[in-house]
mmCIF file with all atom_site columns, C-alpha atoms and ligand atoms in Angstrom:
data_model
loop_
_atom_site.group_PDB
_atom_site.id
_atom_site.type_symbol
_atom_site.label_atom_id
_atom_site.label_alt_id
_atom_site.label_comp_id
_atom_site.label_asym_id
_atom_site.label_entity_id
_atom_site.label_seq_id
_atom_site.pdbx_PDB_ins_code
_atom_site.Cartn_x
_atom_site.Cartn_y
_atom_site.Cartn_z
_atom_site.occupancy
_atom_site.B_iso_or_equiv
_atom_site.pdbx_formal_charge
_atom_site.auth_seq_id
_atom_site.auth_comp_id
_atom_site.auth_asym_id
_atom_site.auth_atom_id
_atom_site.pdbx_PDB_model_num
ATOM   1   C CA  . MET A 1 1   ? 36.859 35.820 49.844 1.00 51.00 ? 55  MET A CA  1
ATOM   2   C CA  . THR A 1 2   ? 39.929 33.742 48.975 1.00 59.00 ? 56  THR A CA  1
ATOM   3   C CA  . SER A 1 3   ? 40.739 33.667 45.258 1.00 66.00 ? 57  SER A CA  1
ATOM   4   C CA  . VAL A 1 4   ? 41.885 30.389 43.783 1.00 86.00 ? 58  VAL A CA  1
ATOM   5   C CA  . PRO A 1 5   ? 44.866 31.173 41.563 1.00 94.00 ? 59  PRO A CA  1
ATOM   6   C CA  . ARG A 1 6   ? 45.651 29.419 38.319 1.00 95.00 ? 60  ARG A CA  1
ATOM   7   C CA  . LEU A 1 7   ? 48.957 27.537 38.507 1.00 97.00 ? 61  LEU A CA  1
ATOM   8   C CA  . SER A 1 8   ? 50.514 27.133 35.069 1.00 97.00 ? 62  SER A CA  1
ATOM   9   C CA  . VAL A 1 9   ? 53.725 26.406 33.208 1.00 97.00 ? 63  VAL A CA  1
ATOM   10  C CA  . THR A 1 10  ? 55.337 28.522 30.513 1.00 97.00 ? 64  THR A CA  1
ATOM   11  C CA  . SER A 1 11  ? 58.481 27.982 28.445 1.00 96.00 ? 65  SER A CA  1
ATOM   12  C CA  . ASP A 1 12  ? 58.861 31.718 27.906 1.00 96.00 ? 66  ASP A CA  1
ATOM   13  C CA  . ASP A 1 13  ? 61.913 33.639 28.982 1.00 98.00 ? 67  ASP A CA  1
ATOM   14  C CA  . ILE A 1 14  ? 60.875 35.078 32.350 1.00 98.00 ? 68  ILE A CA  1
ATOM   15  C CA  . THR A 1 15  ? 62.174 38.522 31.351 1.00 98.00 ? 69  THR A CA  1
ATOM   16  C CA  . THR A 1 16  ? 59.441 38.798 28.700 1.00 98.00 ? 70  THR A CA  1
ATOM   17  C CA  . LEU A 1 17  ? 56.483 38.189 31.034 1.00 98.00 ? 71  LEU A CA  1
ATOM   18  C CA  . ALA A 1 18  ? 54.122 41.084 31.724 1.00 98.00 ? 72  ALA A CA  1
ATOM   19  C CA  . VAL A 1 19  ? 53.100 39.929 35.190 1.00 98.00 ? 73  VAL A CA  1
ATOM   20  C CA  . ASP A 1 20  ? 52.867 41.955 38.382 1.00 98.00 ? 74  ASP A CA  1
ATOM   21  C CA  . ALA A 1 21  ? 56.117 40.407 39.648 1.00 99.00 ? 75  ALA A CA  1
ATOM   22  C CA  . ILE A 1 22  ? 58.825 38.085 38.415 1.00 99.00 ? 76  ILE A CA  1
ATOM   23  C CA  . VAL A 1 23  ? 61.082 36.273 40.839 1.00 99.00 ? 77  VAL A CA  1
ATOM   24  C CA  . ASN A 1 24  ? 64.837 36.283 40.389 1.00 98.00 ? 78  ASN A CA  1
ATOM   25  C CA  . ALA A 1 25  ? 67.048 33.373 41.490 1.00 98.00 ? 79  ALA A CA  1
ATOM   26  C CA  . ALA A 1 26  ? 69.702 35.737 42.848 1.00 98.00 ? 80  ALA A CA  1
ATOM   27  C CA  . ASN A 1 27  ? 72.760 35.203 45.008 1.00 97.00 ? 81  ASN A CA  1
ATOM   28  C CA  . SER A 1 28  ? 73.316 36.696 48.459 1.00 97.00 ? 82  SER A CA  1
ATOM   29  C CA  . SER A 1 29  ? 75.279 39.685 47.171 1.00 97.00 ? 83  SER A CA  1
ATOM   30  C CA  . LEU A 1 30  ? 72.378 40.757 44.900 1.00 98.00 ? 84  LEU A CA  1
ATOM   31  C CA  . GLN A 1 31  ? 75.027 41.977 42.451 1.00 95.00 ? 85  GLN A CA  1
ATOM   32  C CA  . GLY A 1 32  ? 73.773 39.994 39.465 1.00 93.00 ? 86  GLY A CA  1
ATOM   33  C CA  . GLY A 1 33  ? 75.352 36.854 38.082 1.00 91.00 ? 87  GLY A CA  1
ATOM   34  C CA  . GLY A 1 34  ? 74.758 34.206 35.466 1.00 93.00 ? 88  GLY A CA  1
ATOM   35  C CA  . GLY A 1 35  ? 71.638 32.304 34.454 1.00 97.00 ? 89  GLY A CA  1
ATOM   36  C CA  . VAL A 1 36  ? 68.291 33.885 35.073 1.00 98.00 ? 90  VAL A CA  1
ATOM   37  C CA  . ASP A 1 37  ? 69.855 36.528 37.348 1.00 98.00 ? 91  ASP A CA  1
ATOM   38  C CA  . GLY A 1 38  ? 72.071 37.784 34.514 1.00 98.00 ? 92  GLY A CA  1
ATOM   39  C CA  . ALA A 1 39  ? 69.171 37.711 32.067 1.00 98.00 ? 93  ALA A CA  1
ATOM   40  C CA  . ILE A 1 40  ? 66.978 39.813 34.397 1.00 98.00 ? 94  ILE A CA  1
ATOM   41  C CA  . HIS A 1 41  ? 69.665 42.440 34.987 1.00 98.00 ? 95  HIS A CA  1
ATOM   42  C CA  . ARG A 1 42  ? 70.550 42.602 31.283 1.00 98.00 ? 96  ARG A CA  1
ATOM   43  C CA  . ALA A 1 43  ? 66.953 43.025 30.176 1.00 98.00 ? 97  ALA A CA  1
ATOM   44  C CA  . GLY A 1 44  ? 65.904 45.259 33.075 1.00 98.00 ? 98  GLY A CA  1
ATOM   45  C CA  . GLY A 1 45  ? 68.792 47.718 32.858 1.00 97.00 ? 99  GLY A CA  1
ATOM   46  C CA  . PRO A 1 46  ? 70.892 49.356 35.597 1.00 97.00 ? 100 PRO A CA  1
ATOM   47  C CA  . ALA A 1 47  ? 67.995 50.532 37.786 1.00 97.00 ? 101 ALA A CA  1
ATOM   48  C CA  . ILE A 1 48  ? 67.568 47.039 39.211 1.00 98.00 ? 102 ILE A CA  1
ATOM   49  C CA  . LEU A 1 49  ? 71.216 46.728 40.205 1.00 97.00 ? 103 LEU A CA  1
ATOM   50  C CA  . SER A 1 50  ? 71.142 50.190 41.830 1.00 97.00 ? 104 SER A CA  1
ATOM   51  C CA  . ALA A 1 51  ? 68.108 49.177 43.855 1.00 98.00 ? 105 ALA A CA  1
ATOM   52  C CA  . CYS A 1 52  ? 69.792 45.907 44.872 1.00 98.00 ? 106 CYS A CA  1
ATOM   53  C CA  . ARG A 1 53  ? 72.924 47.768 45.956 1.00 97.00 ? 107 ARG A CA  1
ATOM   54  C CA  . ALA A 1 54  ? 70.855 50.141 48.084 1.00 98.00 ? 108 ALA A CA  1
ATOM   55  C CA  . ILE A 1 55  ? 69.180 47.191 49.794 1.00 98.00 ? 109 ILE A CA  1
ATOM   56  C CA  . VAL A 1 56  ? 72.509 45.473 50.549 1.00 98.00 ? 110 VAL A CA  1
ATOM   57  C CA  . ALA A 1 57  ? 73.955 48.756 51.833 1.00 97.00 ? 111 ALA A CA  1
ATOM   58  C CA  . ALA A 1 58  ? 70.975 49.183 54.164 1.00 98.00 ? 112 ALA A CA  1
ATOM   59  C CA  . GLN A 1 59  ? 70.458 45.648 55.427 1.00 96.00 ? 113 GLN A CA  1
ATOM   60  C CA  . GLY A 1 60  ? 73.392 43.505 54.286 1.00 97.00 ? 114 GLY A CA  1
ATOM   61  C CA  . PRO A 1 61  ? 73.377 40.477 52.002 1.00 98.00 ? 115 PRO A CA  1
ATOM   62  C CA  . CYS A 1 62  ? 70.183 38.531 51.388 1.00 98.00 ? 116 CYS A CA  1
ATOM   63  C CA  . ARG A 1 63  ? 70.284 35.200 53.215 1.00 98.00 ? 117 ARG A CA  1
ATOM   64  C CA  . PRO A 1 64  ? 69.409 31.950 51.443 1.00 98.00 ? 118 PRO A CA  1
ATOM   65  C CA  . GLY A 1 65  ? 65.670 31.393 51.784 1.00 98.00 ? 119 GLY A CA  1
ATOM   66  C CA  . ASP A 1 66  ? 64.960 35.107 52.124 1.00 98.00 ? 120 ASP A CA  1
ATOM   67  C CA  . ALA A 1 67  ? 63.711 37.596 49.514 1.00 98.00 ? 121 ALA A CA  1
ATOM   68  C CA  . VAL A 1 68  ? 63.728 41.322 48.763 1.00 98.00 ? 122 VAL A CA  1
ATOM   69  C CA  . VAL A 1 69  ? 61.792 43.411 46.262 1.00 98.00 ? 123 VAL A CA  1
ATOM   70  C CA  . THR A 1 70  ? 62.879 46.049 43.740 1.00 98.00 ? 124 THR A CA  1
ATOM   71  C CA  . ASP A 1 71  ? 61.211 47.751 40.839 1.00 97.00 ? 125 ASP A CA  1
ATOM   72  C CA  . ALA A 1 72  ? 61.621 46.122 37.462 1.00 98.00 ? 126 ALA A CA  1
ATOM   73  C CA  . GLY A 1 73  ? 63.473 48.767 35.453 1.00 98.00 ? 127 GLY A CA  1
ATOM   74  C CA  . GLU A 1 74  ? 62.761 48.280 31.767 1.00 98.00 ? 128 GLU A CA  1
ATOM   75  C CA  . LEU A 1 75  ? 61.152 44.875 32.144 1.00 98.00 ? 129 LEU A CA  1
ATOM   76  C CA  . PRO A 1 76  ? 57.474 44.436 31.290 1.00 98.00 ? 130 PRO A CA  1
ATOM   77  C CA  . ALA A 1 77  ? 56.875 43.056 34.803 1.00 98.00 ? 131 ALA A CA  1
ATOM   78  C CA  . GLY A 1 78  ? 55.862 45.406 37.599 1.00 98.00 ? 132 GLY A CA  1
ATOM   79  C CA  . LEU A 1 79  ? 58.369 44.296 40.246 1.00 98.00 ? 133 LEU A CA  1
ATOM   80  C CA  . VAL A 1 80  ? 61.274 41.920 40.722 1.00 98.00 ? 134 VAL A CA  1
ATOM   81  C CA  . ILE A 1 81  ? 61.391 39.784 43.841 1.00 99.00 ? 135 ILE A CA  1
ATOM   82  C CA  . HIS A 1 82  ? 64.956 38.600 44.393 1.00 98.00 ? 136 HIS A CA  1
ATOM   83  C CA  . THR A 1 83  ? 65.322 35.430 46.390 1.00 98.00 ? 137 THR A CA  1
ATOM   84  C CA  . VAL A 1 84  ? 68.394 33.368 47.186 1.00 98.00 ? 138 VAL A CA  1
ATOM   85  C CA  . GLY A 1 85  ? 68.113 29.627 46.773 1.00 98.00 ? 139 GLY A CA  1
ATOM   86  C CA  . PRO A 1 86  ? 70.273 27.013 48.462 1.00 98.00 ? 140 PRO A CA  1
ATOM   87  C CA  . VAL A 1 87  ? 73.411 25.695 46.763 1.00 97.00 ? 141 VAL A CA  1
ATOM   88  C CA  . TRP A 1 88  ? 72.760 21.947 46.611 1.00 96.00 ? 142 TRP A CA  1
ATOM   89  C CA  . ASN A 1 89  ? 74.842 20.100 49.182 1.00 92.00 ? 143 ASN A CA  1
ATOM   90  C CA  . PRO A 1 90  ? 74.290 16.334 49.060 1.00 89.00 ? 144 PRO A CA  1
ATOM   91  C CA  . GLY A 1 91  ? 73.744 14.885 52.532 1.00 92.00 ? 145 GLY A CA  1
ATOM   92  C CA  . ASP A 1 92  ? 72.064 18.014 53.809 1.00 93.00 ? 146 ASP A CA  1
ATOM   93  C CA  . ASP A 1 93  ? 68.802 17.331 51.981 1.00 95.00 ? 147 ASP A CA  1
ATOM   94  C CA  . GLU A 1 94  ? 66.324 18.394 54.670 1.00 96.00 ? 148 GLU A CA  1
ATOM   95  C CA  . ALA A 1 95  ? 67.991 21.767 55.223 1.00 97.00 ? 149 ALA A CA  1
ATOM   96  C CA  . MET A 1 96  ? 68.241 22.330 51.458 1.00 97.00 ? 150 MET A CA  1
ATOM   97  C CA  . LYS A 1 97  ? 64.557 21.507 50.969 1.00 98.00 ? 151 LYS A CA  1
ATOM   98  C CA  . ALA A 1 98  ? 63.543 23.837 53.810 1.00 98.00 ? 152 ALA A CA  1
ATOM   99  C CA  . THR A 1 99  ? 65.580 26.697 52.356 1.00 98.00 ? 153 THR A CA  1
ATOM   100 C CA  . LEU A 1 100 ? 64.139 26.208 48.878 1.00 98.00 ? 154 LEU A CA  1
ATOM   101 C CA  . ALA A 1 101 ? 60.577 26.097 50.251 1.00 98.00 ? 155 ALA A CA  1
ATOM   102 C CA  . SER A 1 102 ? 61.298 29.291 52.170 1.00 98.00 ? 156 SER A CA  1
ATOM   103 C CA  . CYS A 1 103 ? 62.304 31.055 48.909 1.00 99.00 ? 157 CYS A CA  1
ATOM   104 C CA  . TYR A 1 104 ? 58.838 30.433 47.467 1.00 99.00 ? 158 TYR A CA  1
ATOM   105 C CA  . ARG A 1 105 ? 56.979 31.288 50.679 1.00 98.00 ? 159 ARG A CA  1
ATOM   106 C CA  . ARG A 1 106 ? 58.919 34.511 51.275 1.00 98.00 ? 160 ARG A CA  1
ATOM   107 C CA  . SER A 1 107 ? 58.466 35.567 47.642 1.00 99.00 ? 161 SER A CA  1
ATOM   108 C CA  . LEU A 1 108 ? 54.721 34.968 47.774 1.00 98.00 ? 162 LEU A CA  1
ATOM   109 C CA  . GLN A 1 109 ? 54.488 36.826 51.082 1.00 98.00 ? 163 GLN A CA  1
ATOM   110 C CA  . LEU A 1 110 ? 56.450 39.841 49.797 1.00 98.00 ? 164 LEU A CA  1
ATOM   111 C CA  . GLY A 1 111 ? 54.424 39.853 46.601 1.00 98.00 ? 165 GLY A CA  1
ATOM   112 C CA  . MET A 1 112 ? 51.193 39.829 48.574 1.00 98.00 ? 166 MET A CA  1
ATOM   113 C CA  . GLU A 1 113 ? 52.440 42.746 50.688 1.00 98.00 ? 167 GLU A CA  1
ATOM   114 C CA  . HIS A 1 114 ? 53.026 44.675 47.436 1.00 98.00 ? 168 HIS A CA  1
ATOM   115 C CA  . GLY A 1 115 ? 49.608 43.944 45.974 1.00 98.00 ? 169 GLY A CA  1
ATOM   116 C CA  . VAL A 1 116 ? 50.890 41.380 43.460 1.00 98.00 ? 170 VAL A CA  1
ATOM   117 C CA  . ARG A 1 117 ? 48.221 39.233 41.821 1.00 98.00 ? 171 ARG A CA  1
ATOM   118 C CA  . SER A 1 118 ? 50.230 37.592 39.042 1.00 98.00 ? 172 SER A CA  1
ATOM   119 C CA  . ILE A 1 119 ? 53.723 36.237 39.676 1.00 98.00 ? 173 ILE A CA  1
ATOM   120 C CA  . ALA A 1 120 ? 56.225 34.165 37.700 1.00 98.00 ? 174 ALA A CA  1
ATOM   121 C CA  . PHE A 1 121 ? 58.890 31.976 39.250 1.00 98.00 ? 175 PHE A CA  1
ATOM   122 C CA  . PRO A 1 122 ? 61.987 30.514 37.605 1.00 98.00 ? 176 PRO A CA  1
ATOM   123 C CA  . ASN A 1 123 ? 63.128 27.046 38.696 1.00 98.00 ? 177 ASN A CA  1
ATOM   124 C CA  . ILE A 1 124 ? 65.124 28.369 41.649 1.00 98.00 ? 178 ILE A CA  1
ATOM   125 C CA  . SER A 1 125 ? 68.419 26.587 42.440 1.00 98.00 ? 179 SER A CA  1
ATOM   126 C CA  . THR A 1 126 ? 68.127 24.085 39.592 1.00 98.00 ? 180 THR A CA  1
ATOM   127 C CA  . GLY A 1 127 ? 70.784 25.732 37.410 1.00 97.00 ? 181 GLY A CA  1
ATOM   128 C CA  . VAL A 1 128 ? 74.234 26.641 38.683 1.00 96.00 ? 182 VAL A CA  1
ATOM   129 C CA  . TYR A 1 129 ? 73.144 25.744 42.255 1.00 97.00 ? 183 TYR A CA  1
ATOM   130 C CA  . ARG A 1 130 ? 72.564 22.094 41.101 1.00 97.00 ? 184 ARG A CA  1
ATOM   131 C CA  . PHE A 1 131 ? 69.474 21.264 43.193 1.00 98.00 ? 185 PHE A CA  1
ATOM   132 C CA  . PRO A 1 132 ? 68.065 18.022 41.681 1.00 98.00 ? 186 PRO A CA  1
ATOM   133 C CA  . LYS A 1 133 ? 65.213 19.073 39.413 1.00 98.00 ? 187 LYS A CA  1
ATOM   134 C CA  . PRO A 1 134 ? 62.640 16.397 40.386 1.00 98.00 ? 188 PRO A CA  1
ATOM   135 C CA  . LEU A 1 135 ? 63.105 17.124 44.081 1.00 98.00 ? 189 LEU A CA  1
ATOM   136 C CA  . ALA A 1 136 ? 63.046 20.894 43.519 1.00 98.00 ? 190 ALA A CA  1
ATOM   137 C CA  . ALA A 1 137 ? 59.782 20.670 41.541 1.00 98.00 ? 191 ALA A CA  1
ATOM   138 C CA  . ALA A 1 138 ? 58.077 18.622 44.282 1.00 98.00 ? 192 ALA A CA  1
ATOM   139 C CA  . VAL A 1 139 ? 59.316 20.933 47.063 1.00 98.00 ? 193 VAL A CA  1
ATOM   140 C CA  . THR A 1 140 ? 58.255 23.989 45.052 1.00 98.00 ? 194 THR A CA  1
ATOM   141 C CA  . LEU A 1 141 ? 54.699 22.897 44.394 1.00 98.00 ? 195 LEU A CA  1
ATOM   142 C CA  . ASP A 1 142 ? 54.210 21.688 47.980 1.00 97.00 ? 196 ASP A CA  1
ATOM   143 C CA  . ALA A 1 143 ? 55.492 24.999 49.321 1.00 98.00 ? 197 ALA A CA  1
ATOM   144 C CA  . VAL A 1 144 ? 53.368 27.137 46.980 1.00 98.00 ? 198 VAL A CA  1
ATOM   145 C CA  . ILE A 1 145 ? 50.160 25.159 47.522 1.00 97.00 ? 199 ILE A CA  1
ATOM   146 C CA  . GLU A 1 146 ? 50.689 25.057 51.289 1.00 97.00 ? 200 GLU A CA  1
ATOM   147 C CA  . TRP A 1 147 ? 51.323 28.807 51.416 1.00 98.00 ? 201 TRP A CA  1
ATOM   148 C CA  . LEU A 1 148 ? 48.207 29.566 49.357 1.00 97.00 ? 202 LEU A CA  1
ATOM   149 C CA  . GLU A 1 149 ? 46.071 27.338 51.560 1.00 96.00 ? 203 GLU A CA  1
ATOM   150 C CA  . SER A 1 150 ? 47.418 28.818 54.779 1.00 97.00 ? 204 SER A CA  1
ATOM   151 C CA  . THR A 1 151 ? 47.157 32.447 53.592 1.00 97.00 ? 205 THR A CA  1
ATOM   152 C CA  . PRO A 1 152 ? 43.492 33.023 52.829 1.00 95.00 ? 206 PRO A CA  1
ATOM   153 C CA  . GLU A 1 153 ? 44.020 36.799 52.635 1.00 96.00 ? 207 GLU A CA  1
ATOM   154 C CA  . HIS A 1 154 ? 46.172 36.488 49.507 1.00 96.00 ? 208 HIS A CA  1
ATOM   155 C CA  . ARG A 1 155 ? 44.881 37.970 46.231 1.00 96.00 ? 209 ARG A CA  1
ATOM   156 C CA  . TYR A 1 156 ? 46.875 35.932 43.715 1.00 98.00 ? 210 TYR A CA  1
ATOM   157 C CA  . THR A 1 157 ? 45.093 35.038 40.503 1.00 97.00 ? 211 THR A CA  1
ATOM   158 C CA  . ASP A 1 158 ? 48.012 33.622 38.450 1.00 98.00 ? 212 ASP A CA  1
ATOM   159 C CA  . ILE A 1 159 ? 51.118 31.752 39.466 1.00 98.00 ? 213 ILE A CA  1
ATOM   160 C CA  . LEU A 1 160 ? 53.399 30.918 36.554 1.00 98.00 ? 214 LEU A CA  1
ATOM   161 C CA  . PHE A 1 161 ? 56.354 28.582 36.575 1.00 98.00 ? 215 PHE A CA  1
ATOM   162 C CA  . ALA A 1 162 ? 58.807 29.678 33.885 1.00 98.00 ? 216 ALA A CA  1
ATOM   163 C CA  . CYS A 1 163 ? 60.433 26.377 32.966 1.00 98.00 ? 217 CYS A CA  1
ATOM   164 C CA  . PHE A 1 164 ? 63.362 27.075 30.724 1.00 95.00 ? 218 PHE A CA  1
ATOM   165 C CA  . ASP A 1 165 ? 64.361 23.482 30.029 1.00 96.00 ? 219 ASP A CA  1
ATOM   166 C CA  . ASP A 1 166 ? 62.425 20.394 28.940 1.00 97.00 ? 220 ASP A CA  1
ATOM   167 C CA  . GLU A 1 167 ? 63.118 18.407 32.106 1.00 98.00 ? 221 GLU A CA  1
ATOM   168 C CA  . ASN A 1 168 ? 61.647 21.096 34.354 1.00 98.00 ? 222 ASN A CA  1
ATOM   169 C CA  . ARG A 1 169 ? 58.720 21.699 32.039 1.00 98.00 ? 223 ARG A CA  1
ATOM   170 C CA  . ASN A 1 170 ? 57.832 17.991 31.971 1.00 98.00 ? 224 ASN A CA  1
ATOM   171 C CA  . LEU A 1 171 ? 58.173 17.700 35.737 1.00 98.00 ? 225 LEU A CA  1
ATOM   172 C CA  . TYR A 1 172 ? 55.902 20.678 36.427 1.00 98.00 ? 226 TYR A CA  1
ATOM   173 C CA  . GLU A 1 173 ? 53.332 19.654 33.832 1.00 97.00 ? 227 GLU A CA  1
ATOM   174 C CA  . THR A 1 174 ? 53.138 16.171 35.355 1.00 96.00 ? 228 THR A CA  1
ATOM   175 C CA  . LEU A 1 175 ? 52.932 17.402 38.940 1.00 96.00 ? 229 LEU A CA  1
ATOM   176 C CA  . LEU A 1 176 ? 50.306 20.023 38.116 1.00 93.00 ? 230 LEU A CA  1
ATOM   177 C CA  . VAL A 1 177 ? 48.106 17.395 36.501 1.00 89.00 ? 231 VAL A CA  1
ATOM   178 C CA  . GLU A 1 178 ? 48.430 15.240 39.617 1.00 79.00 ? 232 GLU A CA  1
ATOM   179 C CA  . SER A 1 179 ? 47.665 18.089 42.042 1.00 68.00 ? 233 SER A CA  1
ATOM   180 C CA  . PRO A 1 180 ? 46.037 20.912 40.023 1.00 56.00 ? 234 PRO A CA  1
HETATM 181 P P1  . ADP B 2 .   ? 70.468 29.039 40.440 1.00 82.93 ? 90  ADP B P1  1
HETATM 182 O O1  . ADP B 2 .   ? 71.809 29.679 40.697 1.00 82.93 ? 90  ADP B O1  1
HETATM 183 O O2  . ADP B 2 .   ? 69.424 29.382 41.485 1.00 82.93 ? 90  ADP B O2  1
HETATM 184 O O3  . ADP B 2 .   ? 70.581 27.576 40.165 1.00 82.93 ? 90  ADP B O3  1
HETATM 185 P P2  . ADP B 2 .   ? 70.202 29.641 37.580 1.00 82.93 ? 90  ADP B P2  1
HETATM 186 O O4  . ADP B 2 .   ? 69.908 30.964 36.980 1.00 82.93 ? 90  ADP B O4  1
HETATM 187 O O5  . ADP B 2 .   ? 71.536 29.036 37.300 1.00 82.93 ? 90  ADP B O5  1
HETATM 188 O O6  . ADP B 2 .   ? 69.929 29.818 39.147 1.00 82.93 ? 90  ADP B O6  1
HETATM 189 O O7  . ADP B 2 .   ? 69.075 28.618 37.153 1.00 82.93 ? 90  ADP B O7  1
HETATM 190 C C1  . ADP B 2 .   ? 67.775 28.644 37.652 1.00 82.93 ? 90  ADP B C1  1
HETATM 191 C C2  . ADP B 2 .   ? 66.817 28.241 36.548 1.00 82.93 ? 90  ADP B C2  1
HETATM 192 O O8  . ADP B 2 .   ? 66.561 29.357 35.708 1.00 82.93 ? 90  ADP B O8  1
HETATM 193 C C3  . ADP B 2 .   ? 67.367 27.140 35.629 1.00 82.93 ? 90  ADP B C3  1
HETATM 194 O O9  . ADP B 2 .   ? 66.347 26.151 35.477 1.00 82.93 ? 90  ADP B O9  1
HETATM 195 C C4  . ADP B 2 .   ? 67.631 27.874 34.318 1.00 82.93 ? 90  ADP B C4  1
HETATM 196 O O10 . ADP B 2 .   ? 67.431 27.041 33.183 1.00 82.93 ? 90  ADP B O10 1
HETATM 197 C C5  . ADP B 2 .   ? 66.560 28.935 34.375 1.00 82.93 ? 90  ADP B C5  1
HETATM 198 N N1  . ADP B 2 .   ? 66.741 30.106 33.495 1.00 82.93 ? 90  ADP B N1  1
HETATM 199 C C6  . ADP B 2 .   ? 67.875 30.635 33.001 1.00 82.93 ? 90  ADP B C6  1
HETATM 200 N N2  . ADP B 2 .   ? 67.606 31.736 32.275 1.00 82.93 ? 90  ADP B N2  1
HETATM 201 C C7  . ADP B 2 .   ? 66.248 31.907 32.315 1.00 82.93 ? 90  ADP B C7  1
HETATM 202 C C8  . ADP B 2 .   ? 65.324 32.846 31.770 1.00 82.93 ? 90  ADP B C8  1
HETATM 203 N N3  . ADP B 2 .   ? 65.733 33.884 31.025 1.00 82.93 ? 90  ADP B N3  1
HETATM 204 N N4  . ADP B 2 .   ? 63.986 32.686 32.032 1.00 82.93 ? 90  ADP B N4  1
HETATM 205 C C9  . ADP B 2 .   ? 63.546 31.665 32.794 1.00 82.93 ? 90  ADP B C9  1
HETATM 206 N N5  . ADP B 2 .   ? 64.369 30.746 33.350 1.00 82.93 ? 90  ADP B N5  1
HETATM 207 C C10 . ADP B 2 .   ? 65.698 30.865 33.106 1.00 82.93 ? 90  ADP B C10 1
#
């Protein structure tokens, strides 16, 4: 039977969440960086970076829209799913939206393949990568809801959106009320 997951918003630092998997807004090199990526590597310790390096050595850089999984080192989460969002490029909106949607779909798919039931996403691409926050929130929720509906075999119970800033939190809270 398909479970109907709870979609909710939290203001908590994603590195503190004891969920089955947190998602990292990484870059293609998977070598760590600023923003949420830096926070995850700092809090999780060197094991995550070693695992990322092994993945890049084996299969090359992670393409935008794709995702890979590592363990979570010292984090309270079970796994880290690293995905690479698009760098916002005005004028290329449709391609940017498709790549961002793919980040969420691929992360959910990988999580499902690893038995994940609770997962937390940051607001991918809305920091240094400058994706407009209102558009990113709409694309995100459409992609997640569509994936859940088209993947009846999933076992997710909780999908959290870790919204680190007020604008994102307000956007997600509003959209989730409109389409719970
Ligand atoms: P990107 O390069 O994909 O834009 P950023 O890390 O710059 O990634 O930003 C993505 C989002 O993550 C931003 O909304 C930022 O506020 C948020 N963020 C930064 N640190 C954390 C954290 N520790 N927990 C949750 N979200 C965070």
